Amino acid sequence: MSKKINVHLLVNEVAGNGNAIKANTELHAVLNKLNIPFDQQKSNYPGELTKLACEYANNNPAKNNILIVVGGDGSFNEVLNGIKQSHYPETPITYFPAGTGNDFARGAGLTDDPFQLINNLLQDPEPEKVDCGYFTSNIAEIPSGYFVNNFGIGFDAFVVHQSNHTSLKKKLNHINSGNLIYGLNVVKALINQKTFAVTVKTADQTLRYGDAYLVTTTNHPYFGGGFAILPKADIYSHHLDTVIVEKPNLNRTLFLFGKLITNGSHVTAPEFHYVEAKEIQVETKKPEYAQIDGEDVDKQNFKVNFKINHFNLLK
């Protein structure tokens, strides 16, 4: 069954080192070819998509109005938070991935083919209720919010922070090689990231680790642009998973990384731990960086309460 739709695009042209501009142009071409009416709004500064998405949802759009996010995981995060802040938090979201990592698209099995995406939407699909994370925290700037990928403290956050705060990234972006900076900072993190103590609590247990290296609460398997840190995680599981990795020596780290990218057997290593629950508390006592769907948070001690939540996804 094919239906008539009206499309509203929320676009972050900065996403994916400019990939979003190309993706948006391709999407326009498909919409024009199929004579589908559409309009768009572009973000001009970080956080604007949250405001635009909230305004869109507050208008209580009809079922044949389709909201499509064109950008990366950070863009999608902003839109999700805007929808959730609105008077109509069940407003469905469609995602056309055009970022650097596109981890949520990978975890949700979303297409990056504009024709396939629009053809799917014309078949009148029902929105799928999928998981996301919700947190409350001691972070002054972000006391609460939602995430679609993960909330990480330690190693991955160190990489994100270093990558987002270097002039080299901009220079590499100009020659379409911005991703190289992440590889360089992974090496830097392997050398410089120190261990820290963390306490992880659920309703059933309290766990303490003195030499944590990475603590990531995740909604699906992937982080860092396609690495399956926890292959069993799933956006339909209705719980969150917190992964704790204790720091091995460098040779052991390289060995486990090889397992991570080949067969996922790193999860059986004694340095690897995970907890699954609908509610999880993570607390650290030493200043560390954090990242939320790839957006970095300044170094500090953390006390974060996580809960499973959901949103409506059209795909």
PDB file of C-alpha atoms in Angstrom:
ATOM      1  CA  MET A   1       0.000   0.000   0.000  1.00  0.00           C
ATOM      2  CA  SER A   2       1.366   3.419  -0.985  1.00  0.00           C
ATOM      3  CA  LYS A   3       0.256   6.579   0.763  1.00  0.00           C
ATOM      4  CA  LYS A   4       0.667  10.306   0.292  1.00  0.00           C
ATOM      5  CA  ILE A   5       3.189  11.833   2.655  1.00  0.00           C
ATOM      6  CA  ASN A   6       4.555  15.258   3.477  1.00  0.00           C
ATOM      7  CA  VAL A   7       8.180  15.343   4.584  1.00  0.00           C
ATOM      8  CA  HIS A   8       9.844  17.748   6.979  1.00  0.00           C
ATOM      9  CA  LEU A   9      13.647  17.586   7.035  1.00  0.00           C
ATOM     10  CA  LEU A  10      15.804  18.605   9.985  1.00  0.00           C
ATOM     11  CA  VAL A  11      19.335  18.888   8.636  1.00  0.00           C
ATOM     12  CA  ASN A  12      22.766  19.285  10.190  1.00  0.00           C
ATOM     13  CA  GLU A  13      25.063  20.049   7.267  1.00  0.00           C
ATOM     14  CA  VAL A  14      28.170  19.887   9.480  1.00  0.00           C
ATOM     15  CA  ALA A  15      27.623  16.199  10.232  1.00  0.00           C
ATOM     16  CA  GLY A  16      29.975  13.617   8.766  1.00  0.00           C
ATOM     17  CA  ASN A  17      32.591  16.206   7.769  1.00  0.00           C
ATOM     18  CA  GLY A  18      30.176  17.452   5.105  1.00  0.00           C
ATOM     19  CA  ASN A  19      28.655  14.073   4.171  1.00  0.00           C
ATOM     20  CA  ALA A  20      25.273  15.387   5.320  1.00  0.00           C
ATOM     21  CA  ILE A  21      25.256  17.981   2.516  1.00  0.00           C
ATOM     22  CA  LYS A  22      25.655  15.250  -0.086  1.00  0.00           C
ATOM     23  CA  ALA A  23      23.098  13.008   1.604  1.00  0.00           C
ATOM     24  CA  ASN A  24      20.580  15.830   1.832  1.00  0.00           C
ATOM     25  CA  THR A  25      21.030  16.654  -1.870  1.00  0.00           C
ATOM     26  CA  GLU A  26      20.429  13.000  -2.791  1.00  0.00           C
ATOM     27  CA  LEU A  27      17.337  12.890  -0.613  1.00  0.00           C
ATOM     28  CA  HIS A  28      15.976  16.056  -2.253  1.00  0.00           C
ATOM     29  CA  ALA A  29      16.459  14.453  -5.671  1.00  0.00           C
ATOM     30  CA  VAL A  30      14.406  11.389  -4.677  1.00  0.00           C
ATOM     31  CA  LEU A  31      11.632  13.487  -3.145  1.00  0.00           C
ATOM     32  CA  ASN A  32      11.449  15.682  -6.233  1.00  0.00           C
ATOM     33  CA  LYS A  33      11.444  12.688  -8.571  1.00  0.00           C
ATOM     34  CA  LEU A  34       8.534  11.130  -6.684  1.00  0.00           C
ATOM     35  CA  ASN A  35       6.681  14.473  -6.416  1.00  0.00           C
ATOM     36  CA  ILE A  36       6.630  14.308  -2.627  1.00  0.00           C
ATOM     37  CA  PRO A  37       6.164  17.716  -0.980  1.00  0.00           C
ATOM     38  CA  PHE A  38       8.809  18.615   1.566  1.00  0.00           C
ATOM     39  CA  ASP A  39      10.348  21.467   3.469  1.00  0.00           C
ATOM     40  CA  GLN A  40      13.462  21.685   5.611  1.00  0.00           C
ATOM     41  CA  GLN A  41      15.122  23.471   8.483  1.00  0.00           C
ATOM     42  CA  LYS A  42      18.880  23.564   8.947  1.00  0.00           C
ATOM     43  CA  SER A  43      20.670  23.833  12.270  1.00  0.00           C
ATOM     44  CA  ASN A  44      23.017  26.784  12.647  1.00  0.00           C
ATOM     45  CA  TYR A  45      24.515  25.984  16.047  1.00  0.00           C
ATOM     46  CA  PRO A  46      24.837  23.029  18.425  1.00  0.00           C
ATOM     47  CA  GLY A  47      21.554  22.288  20.163  1.00  0.00           C
ATOM     48  CA  GLU A  48      19.301  24.068  17.662  1.00  0.00           C
ATOM     49  CA  LEU A  49      17.865  20.790  16.365  1.00  0.00           C
ATOM     50  CA  THR A  50      16.457  20.150  19.853  1.00  0.00           C
ATOM     51  CA  LYS A  51      14.532  23.415  19.686  1.00  0.00           C
ATOM     52  CA  LEU A  52      13.348  22.811  16.114  1.00  0.00           C
ATOM     53  CA  ALA A  53      12.221  19.251  16.864  1.00  0.00           C
ATOM     54  CA  CYS A  54      10.304  20.380  19.946  1.00  0.00           C
ATOM     55  CA  GLU A  55       8.518  23.060  17.911  1.00  0.00           C
ATOM     56  CA  TYR A  56       7.682  20.533  15.197  1.00  0.00           C
ATOM     57  CA  ALA A  57       6.182  18.033  17.648  1.00  0.00           C
ATOM     58  CA  ASN A  58       4.250  20.713  19.525  1.00  0.00           C
ATOM     59  CA  ASN A  59       2.270  21.318  16.336  1.00  0.00           C
ATOM     60  CA  ASN A  60       0.914  17.752  16.732  1.00  0.00           C
ATOM     61  CA  PRO A  61       1.664  16.758  13.121  1.00  0.00           C
ATOM     62  CA  ALA A  62      -0.763  14.492  11.267  1.00  0.00           C
ATOM     63  CA  LYS A  63       0.190  10.878  10.623  1.00  0.00           C
ATOM     64  CA  ASN A  64       1.083  11.567   6.971  1.00  0.00           C
ATOM     65  CA  ASN A  65       3.640  14.189   8.050  1.00  0.00           C
ATOM     66  CA  ILE A  66       7.053  12.531   8.276  1.00  0.00           C
ATOM     67  CA  LEU A  67       9.989  13.983  10.216  1.00  0.00           C
ATOM     68  CA  ILE A  68      13.370  12.933   8.792  1.00  0.00           C
ATOM     69  CA  VAL A  69      16.643  13.747  10.539  1.00  0.00           C
ATOM     70  CA  VAL A  70      19.588  14.166   8.133  1.00  0.00           C
ATOM     71  CA  GLY A  71      22.864  14.126  10.054  1.00  0.00           C
ATOM     72  CA  GLY A  72      24.889  12.046  12.462  1.00  0.00           C
ATOM     73  CA  ASP A  73      24.172  10.388  15.775  1.00  0.00           C
ATOM     74  CA  GLY A  74      24.657  13.691  17.592  1.00  0.00           C
ATOM     75  CA  SER A  75      22.018  15.271  15.353  1.00  0.00           C
ATOM     76  CA  PHE A  76      19.639  12.410  16.027  1.00  0.00           C
ATOM     77  CA  ASN A  77      20.289  12.785  19.753  1.00  0.00           C
ATOM     78  CA  GLU A  78      19.309  16.455  19.602  1.00  0.00           C
ATOM     79  CA  VAL A  79      16.089  15.683  17.742  1.00  0.00           C
ATOM     80  CA  LEU A  80      15.173  12.869  20.145  1.00  0.00           C
ATOM     81  CA  ASN A  81      15.623  15.203  23.114  1.00  0.00           C
ATOM     82  CA  GLY A  82      13.489  17.844  21.407  1.00  0.00           C
ATOM     83  CA  ILE A  83      10.675  15.381  20.720  1.00  0.00           C
ATOM     84  CA  LYS A  84      10.832  14.097  24.285  1.00  0.00           C
ATOM     85  CA  GLN A  85      10.631  17.657  25.670  1.00  0.00           C
ATOM     86  CA  SER A  86       7.543  18.435  23.574  1.00  0.00           C
ATOM     87  CA  HIS A  87       3.857  18.064  24.406  1.00  0.00           C
ATOM     88  CA  TYR A  88       3.748  15.050  22.056  1.00  0.00           C
ATOM     89  CA  PRO A  89       6.739  12.872  23.018  1.00  0.00           C
ATOM     90  CA  GLU A  90       5.419   9.906  20.988  1.00  0.00           C
ATOM     91  CA  THR A  91       5.889  11.808  17.692  1.00  0.00           C
ATOM     92  CA  PRO A  92       7.681   9.379  15.334  1.00  0.00           C
ATOM     93  CA  ILE A  93      11.201  10.094  14.041  1.00  0.00           C
ATOM     94  CA  THR A  94      12.836   8.888  10.831  1.00  0.00           C
ATOM     95  CA  TYR A  95      16.632   8.928  10.525  1.00  0.00           C
ATOM     96  CA  PHE A  96      18.668   9.232   7.337  1.00  0.00           C
ATOM     97  CA  PRO A  97      22.229   8.588   8.625  1.00  0.00           C
ATOM     98  CA  ALA A  98      24.911  10.914   7.270  1.00  0.00           C
ATOM     99  CA  GLY A  99      27.408  11.186  10.109  1.00  0.00           C
ATOM    100  CA  THR A 100      30.874   9.869  10.797  1.00  0.00           C
ATOM    101  CA  GLY A 101      30.037   6.821  12.917  1.00  0.00           C
ATOM    102  CA  ASN A 102      26.306   6.198  12.311  1.00  0.00           C
ATOM    103  CA  ASP A 103      26.252   3.722  15.181  1.00  0.00           C
ATOM    104  CA  PHE A 104      22.536   4.010  15.890  1.00  0.00           C
ATOM    105  CA  ALA A 105      21.692   3.366  12.239  1.00  0.00           C
ATOM    106  CA  ARG A 106      23.893   0.283  12.389  1.00  0.00           C
ATOM    107  CA  GLY A 107      22.270  -0.925  15.596  1.00  0.00           C
ATOM    108  CA  ALA A 108      18.752  -0.318  14.270  1.00  0.00           C
ATOM    109  CA  GLY A 109      19.404  -1.693  10.778  1.00  0.00           C
ATOM    110  CA  LEU A 110      18.563   1.591   9.014  1.00  0.00           C
ATOM    111  CA  THR A 111      19.207   2.219   5.338  1.00  0.00           C
ATOM    112  CA  ASP A 112      21.465   4.962   3.955  1.00  0.00           C
ATOM    113  CA  ASP A 113      19.875   4.643   0.496  1.00  0.00           C
ATOM    114  CA  PRO A 114      17.504   7.615   0.005  1.00  0.00           C
ATOM    115  CA  PHE A 115      15.290   5.816  -2.525  1.00  0.00           C
ATOM    116  CA  GLN A 116      14.862   2.802  -0.260  1.00  0.00           C
ATOM    117  CA  LEU A 117      14.103   5.043   2.714  1.00  0.00           C
ATOM    118  CA  ILE A 118      11.351   6.966   0.926  1.00  0.00           C
ATOM    119  CA  ASN A 119       9.944   3.810  -0.663  1.00  0.00           C
ATOM    120  CA  ASN A 120       9.716   2.263   2.822  1.00  0.00           C
ATOM    121  CA  LEU A 121       7.847   5.308   4.114  1.00  0.00           C
ATOM    122  CA  LEU A 122       5.382   5.175   1.231  1.00  0.00           C
ATOM    123  CA  GLN A 123       4.330   1.675   2.328  1.00  0.00           C
ATOM    124  CA  ASP A 124       2.626   3.171   5.406  1.00  0.00           C
ATOM    125  CA  PRO A 125       4.748   1.426   8.058  1.00  0.00           C
ATOM    126  CA  GLU A 126       3.701   1.503  11.690  1.00  0.00           C
ATOM    127  CA  PRO A 127       6.150   3.265  14.023  1.00  0.00           C
ATOM    128  CA  GLU A 128       8.313   0.845  15.988  1.00  0.00           C
ATOM    129  CA  LYS A 129       8.706   1.424  19.712  1.00  0.00           C
ATOM    130  CA  VAL A 130      12.462   1.118  20.252  1.00  0.00           C
ATOM    131  CA  ASP A 131      14.670   1.595  23.299  1.00  0.00           C
ATOM    132  CA  CYS A 132      16.677   4.637  24.259  1.00  0.00           C
ATOM    133  CA  GLY A 133      18.425   5.586  27.465  1.00  0.00           C
ATOM    134  CA  TYR A 134      17.379   8.306  29.890  1.00  0.00           C
ATOM    135  CA  PHE A 135      19.715   9.716  32.528  1.00  0.00           C
ATOM    136  CA  THR A 136      19.712  12.082  35.462  1.00  0.00           C
ATOM    137  CA  SER A 137      23.098  13.278  36.655  1.00  0.00           C
ATOM    138  CA  ASN A 138      25.220  15.654  38.661  1.00  0.00           C
ATOM    139  CA  ILE A 139      26.404  17.349  35.442  1.00  0.00           C
ATOM    140  CA  ALA A 140      25.493  21.028  35.864  1.00  0.00           C
ATOM    141  CA  GLU A 141      25.147  21.715  32.137  1.00  0.00           C
ATOM    142  CA  ILE A 142      23.205  18.505  31.357  1.00  0.00           C
ATOM    143  CA  PRO A 143      21.340  17.367  34.476  1.00  0.00           C
ATOM    144  CA  SER A 144      19.144  15.005  32.448  1.00  0.00           C
ATOM    145  CA  GLY A 145      18.574  13.820  28.913  1.00  0.00           C
ATOM    146  CA  TYR A 146      18.120  10.952  26.475  1.00  0.00           C
ATOM    147  CA  PHE A 147      20.644   9.027  24.390  1.00  0.00           C
ATOM    148  CA  VAL A 148      20.300   6.562  21.535  1.00  0.00           C
ATOM    149  CA  ASN A 149      23.807   5.053  21.536  1.00  0.00           C
ATOM    150  CA  ASN A 150      25.734   5.255  24.776  1.00  0.00           C
ATOM    151  CA  PHE A 151      26.931   7.334  27.689  1.00  0.00           C
ATOM    152  CA  GLY A 152      30.626   6.628  28.136  1.00  0.00           C
ATOM    153  CA  ILE A 153      33.175   7.523  30.815  1.00  0.00           C
ATOM    154  CA  GLY A 154      36.906   6.948  30.398  1.00  0.00           C
ATOM    155  CA  PHE A 155      38.610   5.642  27.266  1.00  0.00           C
ATOM    156  CA  ASP A 156      35.979   6.399  24.607  1.00  0.00           C
ATOM    157  CA  ALA A 157      35.237   9.792  26.161  1.00  0.00           C
ATOM    158  CA  PHE A 158      38.956  10.635  26.176  1.00  0.00           C
ATOM    159  CA  VAL A 159      39.085   9.913  22.430  1.00  0.00           C
ATOM    160  CA  VAL A 160      35.985  12.024  21.739  1.00  0.00           C
ATOM    161  CA  HIS A 161      37.256  14.932  23.837  1.00  0.00           C
ATOM    162  CA  GLN A 162      40.700  14.971  22.248  1.00  0.00           C
ATOM    163  CA  SER A 163      39.186  14.713  18.772  1.00  0.00           C
ATOM    164  CA  ASN A 164      36.661  17.491  19.295  1.00  0.00           C
ATOM    165  CA  HIS A 165      39.199  19.896  20.779  1.00  0.00           C
ATOM    166  CA  THR A 166      42.021  19.956  18.281  1.00  0.00           C
ATOM    167  CA  SER A 167      42.691  22.263  15.361  1.00  0.00           C
ATOM    168  CA  LEU A 168      44.068  19.281  13.428  1.00  0.00           C
ATOM    169  CA  LYS A 169      40.539  17.912  13.014  1.00  0.00           C
ATOM    170  CA  LYS A 170      39.463  20.986  11.075  1.00  0.00           C
ATOM    171  CA  LYS A 171      42.523  20.791   8.860  1.00  0.00           C
ATOM    172  CA  LEU A 172      41.908  17.113   8.111  1.00  0.00           C
ATOM    173  CA  ASN A 173      38.223  17.820   7.438  1.00  0.00           C
ATOM    174  CA  HIS A 174      39.254  20.165   4.640  1.00  0.00           C
ATOM    175  CA  ILE A 175      40.859  17.241   2.833  1.00  0.00           C
ATOM    176  CA  ASN A 176      38.024  14.817   3.743  1.00  0.00           C
ATOM    177  CA  SER A 177      40.245  12.947   6.206  1.00  0.00           C
ATOM    178  CA  GLY A 178      38.688  14.019   9.480  1.00  0.00           C
ATOM    179  CA  ASN A 179      38.277  10.427  10.626  1.00  0.00           C
ATOM    180  CA  LEU A 180      42.044  10.069  10.909  1.00  0.00           C
ATOM    181  CA  ILE A 181      42.021  12.188  14.029  1.00  0.00           C
ATOM    182  CA  TYR A 182      40.036   9.524  15.883  1.00  0.00           C
ATOM    183  CA  GLY A 183      42.619   6.888  15.034  1.00  0.00           C
ATOM    184  CA  LEU A 184      45.396   9.134  16.279  1.00  0.00           C
ATOM    185  CA  ASN A 185      43.545   9.794  19.513  1.00  0.00           C
ATOM    186  CA  VAL A 186      42.839   6.113  20.107  1.00  0.00           C
ATOM    187  CA  VAL A 187      46.610   5.641  20.216  1.00  0.00           C
ATOM    188  CA  LYS A 188      46.908   8.672  22.489  1.00  0.00           C
ATOM    189  CA  ALA A 189      44.234   7.249  24.809  1.00  0.00           C
ATOM    190  CA  LEU A 190      45.974   3.880  24.978  1.00  0.00           C
ATOM    191  CA  ILE A 191      49.052   5.686  26.294  1.00  0.00           C
ATOM    192  CA  ASN A 192      47.477   8.368  28.487  1.00  0.00           C
ATOM    193  CA  GLN A 193      44.121   7.132  29.801  1.00  0.00           C
ATOM    194  CA  LYS A 194      44.526   6.234  33.474  1.00  0.00           C
ATOM    195  CA  THR A 195      42.387   3.854  35.464  1.00  0.00           C
ATOM    196  CA  PHE A 196      39.724   4.985  37.902  1.00  0.00           C
ATOM    197  CA  ALA A 197      37.402   3.510  40.510  1.00  0.00           C
ATOM    198  CA  VAL A 198      33.740   3.053  39.651  1.00  0.00           C
ATOM    199  CA  THR A 199      30.696   1.770  41.510  1.00  0.00           C
ATOM    200  CA  VAL A 200      27.843   0.279  39.492  1.00  0.00           C
ATOM    201  CA  LYS A 201      24.503  -0.375  41.203  1.00  0.00           C
ATOM    202  CA  THR A 202      21.298  -2.067  40.121  1.00  0.00           C
ATOM    203  CA  ALA A 203      18.277  -3.087  42.174  1.00  0.00           C
ATOM    204  CA  ASP A 204      19.929  -6.468  42.765  1.00  0.00           C
ATOM    205  CA  GLN A 205      23.638  -5.811  43.166  1.00  0.00           C
ATOM    206  CA  THR A 206      26.430  -3.340  43.859  1.00  0.00           C
ATOM    207  CA  LEU A 207      29.703  -3.839  41.993  1.00  0.00           C
ATOM    208  CA  ARG A 208      32.967  -1.969  42.541  1.00  0.00           C
ATOM    209  CA  TYR A 209      35.976  -1.888  40.221  1.00  0.00           C
ATOM    210  CA  GLY A 210      39.212  -0.170  41.178  1.00  0.00           C
ATOM    211  CA  ASP A 211      41.010  -0.190  37.812  1.00  0.00           C
ATOM    212  CA  ALA A 212      38.302   0.704  35.318  1.00  0.00           C
ATOM    213  CA  TYR A 213      39.480   1.947  31.945  1.00  0.00           C
ATOM    214  CA  LEU A 214      36.182   2.259  30.136  1.00  0.00           C
ATOM    215  CA  VAL A 215      32.645   2.447  31.569  1.00  0.00           C
ATOM    216  CA  THR A 216      29.957   2.688  28.916  1.00  0.00           C
ATOM    217  CA  THR A 217      26.210   2.397  29.365  1.00  0.00           C
ATOM    218  CA  THR A 218      24.889   1.355  25.977  1.00  0.00           C
ATOM    219  CA  ASN A 219      21.593   0.901  24.144  1.00  0.00           C
ATOM    220  CA  HIS A 220      22.906  -1.356  21.353  1.00  0.00           C
ATOM    221  CA  PRO A 221      26.129  -3.177  20.400  1.00  0.00           C
ATOM    222  CA  TYR A 222      28.103  -0.406  18.719  1.00  0.00           C
ATOM    223  CA  PHE A 223      30.313   2.512  19.615  1.00  0.00           C
ATOM    224  CA  GLY A 224      33.216   4.365  18.026  1.00  0.00           C
ATOM    225  CA  GLY A 225      31.955   4.002  14.462  1.00  0.00           C
ATOM    226  CA  GLY A 226      31.089   0.313  14.267  1.00  0.00           C
ATOM    227  CA  PHE A 227      32.923  -1.493  17.066  1.00  0.00           C
ATOM    228  CA  ALA A 228      30.585  -4.008  18.715  1.00  0.00           C
ATOM    229  CA  ILE A 229      31.560  -3.455  22.337  1.00  0.00           C
ATOM    230  CA  LEU A 230      28.671  -5.685  23.490  1.00  0.00           C
ATOM    231  CA  PRO A 231      27.335  -7.816  20.606  1.00  0.00           C
ATOM    232  CA  LYS A 232      24.293  -9.037  22.570  1.00  0.00           C
ATOM    233  CA  ALA A 233      22.920  -5.538  23.252  1.00  0.00           C
ATOM    234  CA  ASP A 234      19.703  -4.758  21.376  1.00  0.00           C
ATOM    235  CA  ILE A 235      17.392  -1.756  20.919  1.00  0.00           C
ATOM    236  CA  TYR A 236      14.413  -4.067  21.516  1.00  0.00           C
ATOM    237  CA  SER A 237      15.689  -5.665  24.741  1.00  0.00           C
ATOM    238  CA  HIS A 238      13.948  -3.166  27.084  1.00  0.00           C
ATOM    239  CA  HIS A 239      17.013  -2.878  29.301  1.00  0.00           C
ATOM    240  CA  LEU A 240      20.347  -1.059  29.256  1.00  0.00           C
ATOM    241  CA  ASP A 241      23.818  -2.573  29.543  1.00  0.00           C
ATOM    242  CA  THR A 242      26.760  -1.042  31.375  1.00  0.00           C
ATOM    243  CA  VAL A 243      30.125  -2.327  30.153  1.00  0.00           C
ATOM    244  CA  ILE A 244      33.172  -2.046  32.420  1.00  0.00           C
ATOM    245  CA  VAL A 245      36.651  -2.796  31.098  1.00  0.00           C
ATOM    246  CA  GLU A 246      39.590  -2.971  33.487  1.00  0.00           C
ATOM    247  CA  LYS A 247      42.894  -1.870  32.020  1.00  0.00           C
ATOM    248  CA  PRO A 248      45.150  -4.636  30.699  1.00  0.00           C
ATOM    249  CA  ASN A 249      48.761  -4.096  29.641  1.00  0.00           C
ATOM    250  CA  LEU A 250      49.422  -2.836  26.115  1.00  0.00           C
ATOM    251  CA  ASN A 251      50.018  -6.261  24.563  1.00  0.00           C
ATOM    252  CA  ARG A 252      46.854  -7.597  26.160  1.00  0.00           C
ATOM    253  CA  THR A 253      44.950  -4.508  24.981  1.00  0.00           C
ATOM    254  CA  LEU A 254      46.007  -5.110  21.378  1.00  0.00           C
ATOM    255  CA  PHE A 255      45.068  -8.786  21.699  1.00  0.00           C
ATOM    256  CA  LEU A 256      41.594  -7.930  23.016  1.00  0.00           C
ATOM    257  CA  PHE A 257      41.113  -5.280  20.355  1.00  0.00           C
ATOM    258  CA  GLY A 258      41.799  -7.949  17.748  1.00  0.00           C
ATOM    259  CA  LYS A 259      39.079 -10.098  19.334  1.00  0.00           C
ATOM    260  CA  LEU A 260      36.732  -7.116  19.346  1.00  0.00           C
ATOM    261  CA  ILE A 261      37.013  -6.517  15.601  1.00  0.00           C
ATOM    262  CA  THR A 262      37.024 -10.170  14.540  1.00  0.00           C
ATOM    263  CA  ASN A 263      34.727 -12.459  16.509  1.00  0.00           C
ATOM    264  CA  GLY A 264      33.492 -10.648  19.618  1.00  0.00           C
ATOM    265  CA  SER A 265      35.193 -13.061  21.999  1.00  0.00           C
ATOM    266  CA  HIS A 266      36.647 -10.131  23.969  1.00  0.00           C
ATOM    267  CA  VAL A 267      33.500 -10.392  26.106  1.00  0.00           C
ATOM    268  CA  THR A 268      34.857 -13.575  27.729  1.00  0.00           C
ATOM    269  CA  ALA A 269      38.064 -11.869  28.898  1.00  0.00           C
ATOM    270  CA  PRO A 270      38.521 -11.485  32.679  1.00  0.00           C
ATOM    271  CA  GLU A 271      39.009  -7.730  32.206  1.00  0.00           C
ATOM    272  CA  PHE A 272      35.558  -7.393  30.605  1.00  0.00           C
ATOM    273  CA  HIS A 273      32.374  -7.048  32.681  1.00  0.00           C
ATOM    274  CA  TYR A 274      28.823  -5.959  31.977  1.00  0.00           C
ATOM    275  CA  VAL A 275      25.593  -5.411  33.881  1.00  0.00           C
ATOM    276  CA  GLU A 276      22.101  -5.361  32.370  1.00  0.00           C
ATOM    277  CA  ALA A 277      19.062  -3.791  34.028  1.00  0.00           C
ATOM    278  CA  LYS A 278      16.202  -1.378  33.488  1.00  0.00           C
ATOM    279  CA  GLU A 279      17.841   1.007  35.968  1.00  0.00           C
ATOM    280  CA  ILE A 280      21.576   1.377  36.617  1.00  0.00           C
ATOM    281  CA  GLN A 281      23.596   3.856  38.681  1.00  0.00           C
ATOM    282  CA  VAL A 282      27.212   4.647  37.800  1.00  0.00           C
ATOM    283  CA  GLU A 283      29.411   6.653  40.169  1.00  0.00           C
ATOM    284  CA  THR A 284      33.058   7.693  39.858  1.00  0.00           C
ATOM    285  CA  LYS A 285      35.219   9.531  42.403  1.00  0.00           C
ATOM    286  CA  LYS A 286      37.977  10.739  40.083  1.00  0.00           C
ATOM    287  CA  PRO A 287      37.589  13.417  37.394  1.00  0.00           C
ATOM    288  CA  GLU A 288      37.157  11.802  33.963  1.00  0.00           C
ATOM    289  CA  TYR A 289      35.816  12.822  30.584  1.00  0.00           C
ATOM    290  CA  ALA A 290      32.409  11.583  29.430  1.00  0.00           C
ATOM    291  CA  GLN A 291      30.662  11.397  26.084  1.00  0.00           C
ATOM    292  CA  ILE A 292      26.952  11.217  25.297  1.00  0.00           C
ATOM    293  CA  ASP A 293      26.239   9.984  21.769  1.00  0.00           C
ATOM    294  CA  GLY A 294      29.614  11.366  20.699  1.00  0.00           C
ATOM    295  CA  GLU A 295      29.271  14.787  22.339  1.00  0.00           C
ATOM    296  CA  ASP A 296      31.903  15.346  25.019  1.00  0.00           C
ATOM    297  CA  VAL A 297      31.410  16.365  28.647  1.00  0.00           C
ATOM    298  CA  ASP A 298      34.142  18.127  30.628  1.00  0.00           C
ATOM    299  CA  LYS A 299      36.230  16.210  33.132  1.00  0.00           C
ATOM    300  CA  GLN A 300      34.560  15.722  36.517  1.00  0.00           C
ATOM    301  CA  ASN A 301      33.316  13.147  39.017  1.00  0.00           C
ATOM    302  CA  PHE A 302      30.096  11.504  37.905  1.00  0.00           C
ATOM    303  CA  LYS A 303      26.982  10.190  39.573  1.00  0.00           C
ATOM    304  CA  VAL A 304      24.550   9.150  36.866  1.00  0.00           C
ATOM    305  CA  ASN A 305      21.262   7.293  37.152  1.00  0.00           C
ATOM    306  CA  PHE A 306      20.178   5.493  33.981  1.00  0.00           C
ATOM    307  CA  LYS A 307      16.715   4.244  33.077  1.00  0.00           C
ATOM    308  CA  ILE A 308      15.416   2.492  29.992  1.00  0.00           C
ATOM    309  CA  ASN A 309      13.016   4.558  27.906  1.00  0.00           C
ATOM    310  CA  HIS A 310      11.619   4.402  24.390  1.00  0.00           C
ATOM    311  CA  PHE A 311      10.663   6.445  21.319  1.00  0.00           C
ATOM    312  CA  ASN A 312       8.805   5.824  18.075  1.00  0.00           C
ATOM    313  CA  LEU A 313      10.991   5.123  15.043  1.00  0.00           C
ATOM    314  CA  LEU A 314       9.779   5.006  11.448  1.00  0.00           C
ATOM    315  CA  LYS A 315      12.047   3.044   9.138  1.00  0.00           C
TER     316      LYS A 315
END
